[in-house]
Short mmCIF file of N, CA and C and ligand atoms in Angstrom, two decimals:
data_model
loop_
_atom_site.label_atom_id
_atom_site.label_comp_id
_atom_site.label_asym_id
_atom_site.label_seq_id
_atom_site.Cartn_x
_atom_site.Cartn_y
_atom_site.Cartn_z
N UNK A 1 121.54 107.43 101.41
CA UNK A 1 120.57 106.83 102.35
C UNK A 1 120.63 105.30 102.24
N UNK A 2 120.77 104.69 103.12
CA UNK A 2 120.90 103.21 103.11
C UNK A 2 119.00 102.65 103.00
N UNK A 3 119.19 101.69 102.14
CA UNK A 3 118.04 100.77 102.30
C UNK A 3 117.20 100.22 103.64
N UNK A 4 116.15 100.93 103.98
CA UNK A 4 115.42 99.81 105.26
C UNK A 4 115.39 98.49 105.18
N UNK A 5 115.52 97.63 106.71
CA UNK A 5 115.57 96.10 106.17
C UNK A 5 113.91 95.99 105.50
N UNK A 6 113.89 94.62 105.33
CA UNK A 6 112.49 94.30 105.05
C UNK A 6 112.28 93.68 106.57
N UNK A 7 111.09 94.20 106.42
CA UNK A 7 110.55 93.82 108.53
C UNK A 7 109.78 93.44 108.41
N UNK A 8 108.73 92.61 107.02
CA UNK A 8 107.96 92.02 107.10
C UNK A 8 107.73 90.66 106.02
N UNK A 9 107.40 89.55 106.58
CA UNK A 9 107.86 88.49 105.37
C UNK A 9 106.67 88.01 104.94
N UNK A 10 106.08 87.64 103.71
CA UNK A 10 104.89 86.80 103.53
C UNK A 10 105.26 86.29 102.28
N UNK A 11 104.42 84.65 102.88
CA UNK A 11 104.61 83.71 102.03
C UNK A 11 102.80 83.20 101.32
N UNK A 12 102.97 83.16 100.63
CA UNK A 12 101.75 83.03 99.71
C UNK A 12 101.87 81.07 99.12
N UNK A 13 101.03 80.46 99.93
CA UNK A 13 100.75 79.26 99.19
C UNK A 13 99.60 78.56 98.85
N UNK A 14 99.72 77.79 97.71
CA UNK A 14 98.47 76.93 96.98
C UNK A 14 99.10 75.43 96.91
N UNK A 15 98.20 75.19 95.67
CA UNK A 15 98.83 73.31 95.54
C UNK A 15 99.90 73.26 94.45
N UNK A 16 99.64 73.98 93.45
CA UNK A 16 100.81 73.81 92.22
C UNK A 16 102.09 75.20 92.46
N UNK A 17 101.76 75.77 92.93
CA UNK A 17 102.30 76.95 92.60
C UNK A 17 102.91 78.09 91.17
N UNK A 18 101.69 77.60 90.60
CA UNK A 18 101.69 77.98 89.25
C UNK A 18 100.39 79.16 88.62
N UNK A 19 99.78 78.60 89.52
CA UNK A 19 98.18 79.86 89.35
C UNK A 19 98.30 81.17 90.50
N UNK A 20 97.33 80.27 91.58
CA UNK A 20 96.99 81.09 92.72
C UNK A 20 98.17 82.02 93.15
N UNK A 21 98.67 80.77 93.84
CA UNK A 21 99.80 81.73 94.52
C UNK A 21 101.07 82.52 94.21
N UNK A 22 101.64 82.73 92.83
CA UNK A 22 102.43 83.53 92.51
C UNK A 22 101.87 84.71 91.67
N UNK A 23 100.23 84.28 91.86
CA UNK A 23 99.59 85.77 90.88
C UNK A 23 99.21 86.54 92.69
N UNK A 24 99.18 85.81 93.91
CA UNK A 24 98.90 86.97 94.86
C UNK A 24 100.20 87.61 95.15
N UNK A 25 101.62 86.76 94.92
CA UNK A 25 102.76 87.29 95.43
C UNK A 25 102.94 88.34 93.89
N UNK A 26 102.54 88.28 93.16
CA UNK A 26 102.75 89.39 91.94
C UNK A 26 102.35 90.59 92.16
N UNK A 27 100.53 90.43 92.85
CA UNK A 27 99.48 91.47 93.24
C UNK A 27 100.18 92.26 94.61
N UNK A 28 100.57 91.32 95.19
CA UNK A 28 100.96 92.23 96.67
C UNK A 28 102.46 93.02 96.31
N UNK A 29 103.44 92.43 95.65
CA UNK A 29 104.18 93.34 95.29
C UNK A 29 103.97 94.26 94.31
N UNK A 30 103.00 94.07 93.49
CA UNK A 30 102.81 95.36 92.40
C UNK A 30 101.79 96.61 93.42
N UNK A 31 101.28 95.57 94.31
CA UNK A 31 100.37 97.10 94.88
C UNK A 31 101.19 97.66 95.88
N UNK A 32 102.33 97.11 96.67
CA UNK A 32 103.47 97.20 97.79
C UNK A 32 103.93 98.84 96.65
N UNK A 33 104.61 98.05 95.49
CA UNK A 33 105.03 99.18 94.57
C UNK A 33 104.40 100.49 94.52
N UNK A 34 103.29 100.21 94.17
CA UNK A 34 102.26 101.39 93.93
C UNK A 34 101.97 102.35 94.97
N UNK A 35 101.94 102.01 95.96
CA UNK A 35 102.12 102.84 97.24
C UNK A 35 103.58 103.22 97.86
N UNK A 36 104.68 102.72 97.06
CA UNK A 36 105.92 103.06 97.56
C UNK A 36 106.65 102.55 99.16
N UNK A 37 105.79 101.13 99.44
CA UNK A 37 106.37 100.64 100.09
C UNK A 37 106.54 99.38 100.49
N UNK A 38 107.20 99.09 98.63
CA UNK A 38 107.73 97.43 98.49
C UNK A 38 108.82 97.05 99.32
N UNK A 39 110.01 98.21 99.65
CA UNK A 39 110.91 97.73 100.01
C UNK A 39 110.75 97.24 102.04
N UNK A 40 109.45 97.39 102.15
CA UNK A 40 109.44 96.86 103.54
C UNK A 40 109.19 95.36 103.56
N UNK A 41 108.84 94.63 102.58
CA UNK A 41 108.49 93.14 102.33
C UNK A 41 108.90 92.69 101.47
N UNK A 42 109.22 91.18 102.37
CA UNK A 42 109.95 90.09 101.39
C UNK A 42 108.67 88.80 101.64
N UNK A 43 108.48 89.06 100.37
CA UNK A 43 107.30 88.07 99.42
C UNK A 43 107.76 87.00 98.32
N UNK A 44 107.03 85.97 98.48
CA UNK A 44 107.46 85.18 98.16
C UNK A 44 106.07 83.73 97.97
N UNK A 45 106.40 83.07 96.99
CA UNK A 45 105.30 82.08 96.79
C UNK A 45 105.71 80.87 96.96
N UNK A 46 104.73 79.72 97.66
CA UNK A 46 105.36 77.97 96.95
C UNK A 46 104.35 77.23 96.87
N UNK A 47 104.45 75.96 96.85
CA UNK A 47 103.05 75.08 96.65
C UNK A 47 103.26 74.16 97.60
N UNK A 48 102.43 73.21 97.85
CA UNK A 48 102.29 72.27 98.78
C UNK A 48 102.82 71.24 98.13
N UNK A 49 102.68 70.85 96.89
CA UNK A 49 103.14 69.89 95.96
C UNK A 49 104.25 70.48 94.91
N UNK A 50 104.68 69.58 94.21
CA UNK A 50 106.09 69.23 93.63
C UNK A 50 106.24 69.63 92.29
N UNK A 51 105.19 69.08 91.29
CA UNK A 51 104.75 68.65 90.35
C UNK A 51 105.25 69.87 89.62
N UNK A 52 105.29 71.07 89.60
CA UNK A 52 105.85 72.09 88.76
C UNK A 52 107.20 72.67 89.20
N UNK A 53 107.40 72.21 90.48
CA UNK A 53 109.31 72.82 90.51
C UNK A 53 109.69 73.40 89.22
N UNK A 54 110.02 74.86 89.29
CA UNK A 54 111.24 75.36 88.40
C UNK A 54 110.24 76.26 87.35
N UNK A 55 108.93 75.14 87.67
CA UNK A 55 108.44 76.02 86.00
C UNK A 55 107.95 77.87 86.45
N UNK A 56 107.44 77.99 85.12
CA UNK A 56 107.13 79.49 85.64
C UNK A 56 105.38 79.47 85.57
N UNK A 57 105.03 80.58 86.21
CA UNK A 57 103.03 80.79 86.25
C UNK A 57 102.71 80.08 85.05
N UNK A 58 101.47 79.47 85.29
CA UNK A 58 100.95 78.82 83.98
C UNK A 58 100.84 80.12 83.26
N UNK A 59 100.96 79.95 81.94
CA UNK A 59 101.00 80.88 80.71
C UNK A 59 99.37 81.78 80.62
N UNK A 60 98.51 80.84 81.08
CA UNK A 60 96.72 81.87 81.47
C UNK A 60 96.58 82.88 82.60
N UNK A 61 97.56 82.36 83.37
CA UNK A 61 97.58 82.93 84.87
C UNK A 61 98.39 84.33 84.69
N UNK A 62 99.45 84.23 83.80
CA UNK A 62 100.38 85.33 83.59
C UNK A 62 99.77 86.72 82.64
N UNK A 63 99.18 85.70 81.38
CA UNK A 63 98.39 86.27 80.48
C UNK A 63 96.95 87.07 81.35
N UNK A 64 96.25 86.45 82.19
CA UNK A 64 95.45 87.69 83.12
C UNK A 64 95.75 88.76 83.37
N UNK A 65 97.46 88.22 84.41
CA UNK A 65 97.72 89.73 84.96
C UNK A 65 98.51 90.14 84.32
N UNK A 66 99.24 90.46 83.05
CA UNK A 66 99.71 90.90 82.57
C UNK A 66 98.66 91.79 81.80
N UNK A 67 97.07 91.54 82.10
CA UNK A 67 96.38 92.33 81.32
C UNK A 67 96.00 93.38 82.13
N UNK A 68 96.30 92.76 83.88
CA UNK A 68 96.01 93.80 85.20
C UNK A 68 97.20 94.76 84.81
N UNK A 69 97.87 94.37 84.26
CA UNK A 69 99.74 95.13 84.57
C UNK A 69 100.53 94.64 85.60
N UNK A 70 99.80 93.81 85.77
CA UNK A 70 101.06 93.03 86.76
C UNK A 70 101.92 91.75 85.93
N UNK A 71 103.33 91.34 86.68
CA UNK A 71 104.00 90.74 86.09
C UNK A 71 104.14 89.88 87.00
N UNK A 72 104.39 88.40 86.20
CA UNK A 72 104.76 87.20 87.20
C UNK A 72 105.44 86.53 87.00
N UNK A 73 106.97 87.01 87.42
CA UNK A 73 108.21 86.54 87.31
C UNK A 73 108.75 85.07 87.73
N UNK A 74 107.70 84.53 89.23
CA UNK A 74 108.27 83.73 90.13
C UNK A 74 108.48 82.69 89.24
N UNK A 75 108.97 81.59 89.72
CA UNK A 75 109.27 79.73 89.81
C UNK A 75 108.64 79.42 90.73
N UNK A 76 108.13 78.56 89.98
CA UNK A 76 107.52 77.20 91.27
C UNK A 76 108.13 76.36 91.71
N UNK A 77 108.22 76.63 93.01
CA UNK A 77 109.09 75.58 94.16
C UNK A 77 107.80 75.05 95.27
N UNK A 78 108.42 74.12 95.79
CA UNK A 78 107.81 73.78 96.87
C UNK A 78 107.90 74.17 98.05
N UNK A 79 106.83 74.30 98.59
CA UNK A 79 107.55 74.85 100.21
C UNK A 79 108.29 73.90 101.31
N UNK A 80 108.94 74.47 102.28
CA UNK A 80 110.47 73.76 102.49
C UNK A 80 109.87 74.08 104.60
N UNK A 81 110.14 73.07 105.22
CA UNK A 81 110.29 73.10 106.75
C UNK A 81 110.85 75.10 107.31
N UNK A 82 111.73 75.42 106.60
CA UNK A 82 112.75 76.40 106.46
C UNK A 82 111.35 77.90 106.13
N UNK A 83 110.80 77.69 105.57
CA UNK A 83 109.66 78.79 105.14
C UNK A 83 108.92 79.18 106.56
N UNK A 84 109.09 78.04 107.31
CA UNK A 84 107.62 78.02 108.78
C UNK A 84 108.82 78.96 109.46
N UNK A 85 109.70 78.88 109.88
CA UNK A 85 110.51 79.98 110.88
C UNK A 85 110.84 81.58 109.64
N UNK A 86 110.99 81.55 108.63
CA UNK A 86 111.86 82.25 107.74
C UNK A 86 110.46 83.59 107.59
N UNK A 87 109.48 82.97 107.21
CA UNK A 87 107.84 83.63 107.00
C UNK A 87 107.81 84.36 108.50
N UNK A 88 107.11 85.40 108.49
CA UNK A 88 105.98 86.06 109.32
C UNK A 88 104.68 85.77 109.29
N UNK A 89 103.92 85.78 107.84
CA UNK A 89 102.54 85.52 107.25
C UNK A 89 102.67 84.24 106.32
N UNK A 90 101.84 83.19 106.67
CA UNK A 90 101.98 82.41 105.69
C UNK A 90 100.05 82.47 105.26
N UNK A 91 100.00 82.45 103.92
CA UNK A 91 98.70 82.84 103.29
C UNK A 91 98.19 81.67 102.31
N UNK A 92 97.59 80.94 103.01
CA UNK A 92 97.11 79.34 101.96
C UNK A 92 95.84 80.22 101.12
N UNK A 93 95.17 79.87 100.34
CA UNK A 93 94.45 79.87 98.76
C UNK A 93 93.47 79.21 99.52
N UNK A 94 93.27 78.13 99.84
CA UNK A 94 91.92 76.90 100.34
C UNK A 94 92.50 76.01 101.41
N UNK A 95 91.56 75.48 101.94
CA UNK A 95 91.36 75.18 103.02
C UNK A 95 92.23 73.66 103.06
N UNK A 96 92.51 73.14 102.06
CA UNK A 96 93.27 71.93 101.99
C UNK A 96 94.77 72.29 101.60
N UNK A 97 95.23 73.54 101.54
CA UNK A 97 96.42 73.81 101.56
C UNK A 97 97.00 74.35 103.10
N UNK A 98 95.91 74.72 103.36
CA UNK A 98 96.08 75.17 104.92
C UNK A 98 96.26 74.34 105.80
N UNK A 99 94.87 72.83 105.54
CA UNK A 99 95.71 71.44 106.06
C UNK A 99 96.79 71.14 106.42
N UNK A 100 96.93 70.92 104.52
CA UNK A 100 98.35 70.17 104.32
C UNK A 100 99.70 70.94 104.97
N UNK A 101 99.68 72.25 104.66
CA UNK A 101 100.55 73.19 105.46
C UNK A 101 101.01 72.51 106.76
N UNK A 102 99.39 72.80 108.26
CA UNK A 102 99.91 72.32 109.38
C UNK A 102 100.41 71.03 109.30
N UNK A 103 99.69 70.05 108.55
CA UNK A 103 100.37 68.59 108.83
C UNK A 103 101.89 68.71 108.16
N UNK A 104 102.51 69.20 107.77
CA UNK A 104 103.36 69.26 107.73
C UNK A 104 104.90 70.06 108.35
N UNK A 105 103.63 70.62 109.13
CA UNK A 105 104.52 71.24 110.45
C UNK A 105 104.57 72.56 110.34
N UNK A 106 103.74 73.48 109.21
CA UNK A 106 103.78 75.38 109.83
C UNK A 106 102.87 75.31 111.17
N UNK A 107 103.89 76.68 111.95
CA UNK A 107 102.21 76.88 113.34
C UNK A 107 101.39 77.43 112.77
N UNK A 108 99.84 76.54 113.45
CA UNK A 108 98.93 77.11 112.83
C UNK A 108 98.67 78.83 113.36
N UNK A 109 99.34 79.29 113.77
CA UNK A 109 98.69 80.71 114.19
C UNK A 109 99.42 81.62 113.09
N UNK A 110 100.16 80.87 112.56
CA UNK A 110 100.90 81.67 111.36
C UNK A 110 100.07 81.77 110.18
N UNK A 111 99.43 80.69 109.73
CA UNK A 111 98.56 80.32 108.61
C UNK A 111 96.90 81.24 108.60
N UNK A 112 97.07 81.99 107.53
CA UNK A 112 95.35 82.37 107.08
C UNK A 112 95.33 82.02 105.62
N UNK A 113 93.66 82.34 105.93
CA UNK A 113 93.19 81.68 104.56
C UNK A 113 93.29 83.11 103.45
N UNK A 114 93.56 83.54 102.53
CA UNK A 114 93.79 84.65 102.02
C UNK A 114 92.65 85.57 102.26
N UNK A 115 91.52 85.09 101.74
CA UNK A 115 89.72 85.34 101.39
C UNK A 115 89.52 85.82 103.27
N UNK A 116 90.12 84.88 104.23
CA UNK A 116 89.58 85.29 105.93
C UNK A 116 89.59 87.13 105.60
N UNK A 117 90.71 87.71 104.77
CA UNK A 117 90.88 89.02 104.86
C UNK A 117 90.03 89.97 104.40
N UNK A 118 89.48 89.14 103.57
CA UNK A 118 87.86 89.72 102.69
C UNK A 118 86.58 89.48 103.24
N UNK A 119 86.07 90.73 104.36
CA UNK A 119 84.55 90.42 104.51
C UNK A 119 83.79 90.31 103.23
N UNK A 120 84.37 91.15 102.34
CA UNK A 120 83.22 91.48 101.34
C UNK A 120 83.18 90.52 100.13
N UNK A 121 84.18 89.25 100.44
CA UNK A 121 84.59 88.35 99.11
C UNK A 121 83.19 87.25 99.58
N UNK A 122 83.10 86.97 98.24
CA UNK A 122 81.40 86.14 98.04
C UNK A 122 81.75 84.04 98.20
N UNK A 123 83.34 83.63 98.66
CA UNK A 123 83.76 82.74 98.51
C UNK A 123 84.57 82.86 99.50
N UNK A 124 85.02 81.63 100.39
CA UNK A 124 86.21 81.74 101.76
C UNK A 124 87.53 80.93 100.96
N UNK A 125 87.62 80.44 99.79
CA UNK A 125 88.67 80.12 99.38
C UNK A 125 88.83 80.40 98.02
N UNK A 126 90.10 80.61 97.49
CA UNK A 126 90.33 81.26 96.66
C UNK A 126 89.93 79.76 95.34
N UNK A 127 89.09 79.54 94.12
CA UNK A 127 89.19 78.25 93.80
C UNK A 127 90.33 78.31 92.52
N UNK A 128 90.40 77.20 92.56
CA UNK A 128 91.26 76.68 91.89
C UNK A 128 91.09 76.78 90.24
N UNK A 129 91.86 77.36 89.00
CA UNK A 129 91.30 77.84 88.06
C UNK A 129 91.95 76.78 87.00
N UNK A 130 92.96 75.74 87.43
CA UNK A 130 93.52 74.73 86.78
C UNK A 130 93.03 74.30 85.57
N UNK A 131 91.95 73.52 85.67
CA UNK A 131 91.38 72.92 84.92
C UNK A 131 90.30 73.13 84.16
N UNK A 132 89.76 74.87 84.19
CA UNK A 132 88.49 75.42 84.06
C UNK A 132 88.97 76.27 83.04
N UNK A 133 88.48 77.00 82.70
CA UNK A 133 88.16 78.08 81.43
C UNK A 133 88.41 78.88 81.91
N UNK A 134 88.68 80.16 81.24
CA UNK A 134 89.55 81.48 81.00
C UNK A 134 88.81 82.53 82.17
N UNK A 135 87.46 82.24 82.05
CA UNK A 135 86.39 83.10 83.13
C UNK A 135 87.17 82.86 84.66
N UNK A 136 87.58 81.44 84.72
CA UNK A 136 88.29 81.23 86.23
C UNK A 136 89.40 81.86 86.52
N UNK A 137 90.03 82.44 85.90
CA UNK A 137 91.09 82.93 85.80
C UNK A 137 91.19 84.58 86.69
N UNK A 138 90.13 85.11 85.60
CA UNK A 138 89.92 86.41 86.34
C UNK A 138 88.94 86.53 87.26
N UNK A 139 88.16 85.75 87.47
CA UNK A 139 87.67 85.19 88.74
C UNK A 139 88.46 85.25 89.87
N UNK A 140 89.91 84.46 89.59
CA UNK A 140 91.22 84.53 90.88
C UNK A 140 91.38 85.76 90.99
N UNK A 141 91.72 86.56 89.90
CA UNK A 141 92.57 87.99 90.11
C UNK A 141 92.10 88.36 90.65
N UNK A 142 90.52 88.65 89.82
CA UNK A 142 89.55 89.97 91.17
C UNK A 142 89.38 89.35 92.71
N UNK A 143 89.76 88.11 93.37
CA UNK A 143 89.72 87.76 94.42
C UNK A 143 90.71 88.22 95.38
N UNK A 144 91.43 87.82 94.63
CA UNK A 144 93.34 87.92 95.02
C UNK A 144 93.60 89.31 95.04
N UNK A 145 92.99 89.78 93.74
CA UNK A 145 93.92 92.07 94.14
C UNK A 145 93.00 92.18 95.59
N UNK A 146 91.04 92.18 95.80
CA UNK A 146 90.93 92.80 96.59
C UNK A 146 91.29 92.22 97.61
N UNK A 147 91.82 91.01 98.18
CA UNK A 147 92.07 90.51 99.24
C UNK A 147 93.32 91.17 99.93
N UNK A 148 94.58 90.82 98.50
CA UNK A 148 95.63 91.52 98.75
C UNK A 148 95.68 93.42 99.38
N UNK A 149 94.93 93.92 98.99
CA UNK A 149 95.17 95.11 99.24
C UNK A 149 94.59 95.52 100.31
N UNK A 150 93.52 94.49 100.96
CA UNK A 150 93.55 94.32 102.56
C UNK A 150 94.47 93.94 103.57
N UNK A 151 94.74 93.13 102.93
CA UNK A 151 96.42 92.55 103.79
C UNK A 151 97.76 93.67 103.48
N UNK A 152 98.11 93.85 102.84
CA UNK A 152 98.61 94.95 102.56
C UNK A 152 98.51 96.19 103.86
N UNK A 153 97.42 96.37 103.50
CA UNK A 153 96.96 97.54 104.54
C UNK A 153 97.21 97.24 106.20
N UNK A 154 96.76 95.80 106.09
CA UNK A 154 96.96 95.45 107.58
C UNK A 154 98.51 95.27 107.88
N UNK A 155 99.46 94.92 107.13
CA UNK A 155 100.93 94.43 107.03
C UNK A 155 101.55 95.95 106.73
N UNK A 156 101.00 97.34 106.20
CA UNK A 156 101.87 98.73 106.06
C UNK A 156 102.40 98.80 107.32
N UNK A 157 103.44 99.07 107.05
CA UNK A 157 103.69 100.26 108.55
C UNK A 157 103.46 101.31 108.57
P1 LIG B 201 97.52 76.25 91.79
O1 LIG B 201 96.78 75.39 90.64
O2 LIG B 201 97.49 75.39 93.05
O3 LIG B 201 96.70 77.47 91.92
O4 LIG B 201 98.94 76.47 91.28
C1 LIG B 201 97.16 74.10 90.29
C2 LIG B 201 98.11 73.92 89.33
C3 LIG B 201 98.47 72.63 88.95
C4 LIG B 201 97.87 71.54 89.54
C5 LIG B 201 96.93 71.72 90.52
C6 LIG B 201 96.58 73.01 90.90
N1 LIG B 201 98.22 70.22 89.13
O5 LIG B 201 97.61 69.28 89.64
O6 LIG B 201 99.13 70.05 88.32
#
């Protein structure tokens, strides 16, 4: 049996690409997995900024979901002109990545805010756990799995 293509693309971005956004591209492919239908999406994370190129999830961010069971393999890159045609879904974290996004040229009809997918989330942007304590951390996750597994649902075929 030959492999289906992937027919659906999402790109997951924040500001570093070291927290937020490679723990939702972790969540959406571990739950893609779990339902047995990873191989329809190509997922993928970047940041709006530079500043961590190459590195991997901050070491708190990994240490969370590695306690969910999820794993977070990615690198942090930046996102590239090349992502706005290449993407289907592009998924900003907060509202100043979503900005920076259009000013830099994604269409905005491509861009949501992750949280838009969550009636039931108590916050419209995902915050930022950088500089805060360990509580912020899983604060993101539980934001990010239930968001993800709305989008998910809406993105199955
Ligand atoms: P992220 O968090 O946008 O969720 O990856 C941040 C990580 C690093 C920095 C800012 C936000 N920083 O300024 O280095």
């Amino acid at each position: 049996m030959t492999t289906p293509p992937k027919s659906t693309s999402v790109l997951f971005v924040c500001l570093g690409n070291i927290c937020r956004s490679p723990l939702a591209e972790g969540v959406f492919i571990h739950q893609a997995k779990e339902r047995g239908i990873d191989a329809q999406f190509h997922v993928d994370s970047a940041g709006t900024g530079n500043w961590h190129a190459g590195d991997l999830a901050d070491a708190r961010m990994r240490e969370t979901a590695t306690r969910h069971g999820v794993h977070l393999p990615s690198r942090a890159r930046q996102v590239t002109a090349a992502d706005f045609t290449t993407f289907d879904h592009i998924i900003a974290m907060d509202e100043s990545n979503r900005r920076d996004l259009i000013s830099v040229g994604a269409p905005k009809a491509k861009v949501r805010l992750l949280l838009e997918l969550d009636p039931q989330a108590a916050v419209r942007e995902v915050p930022d756990p950088y500089y805060g304590g360990p509580e912020g951390f899983e604060e993101v996750f539980a934001l990010v799995d239930s968001a993800c597994k709305l989008l998910l649902s809406e993105l199955a075929e």
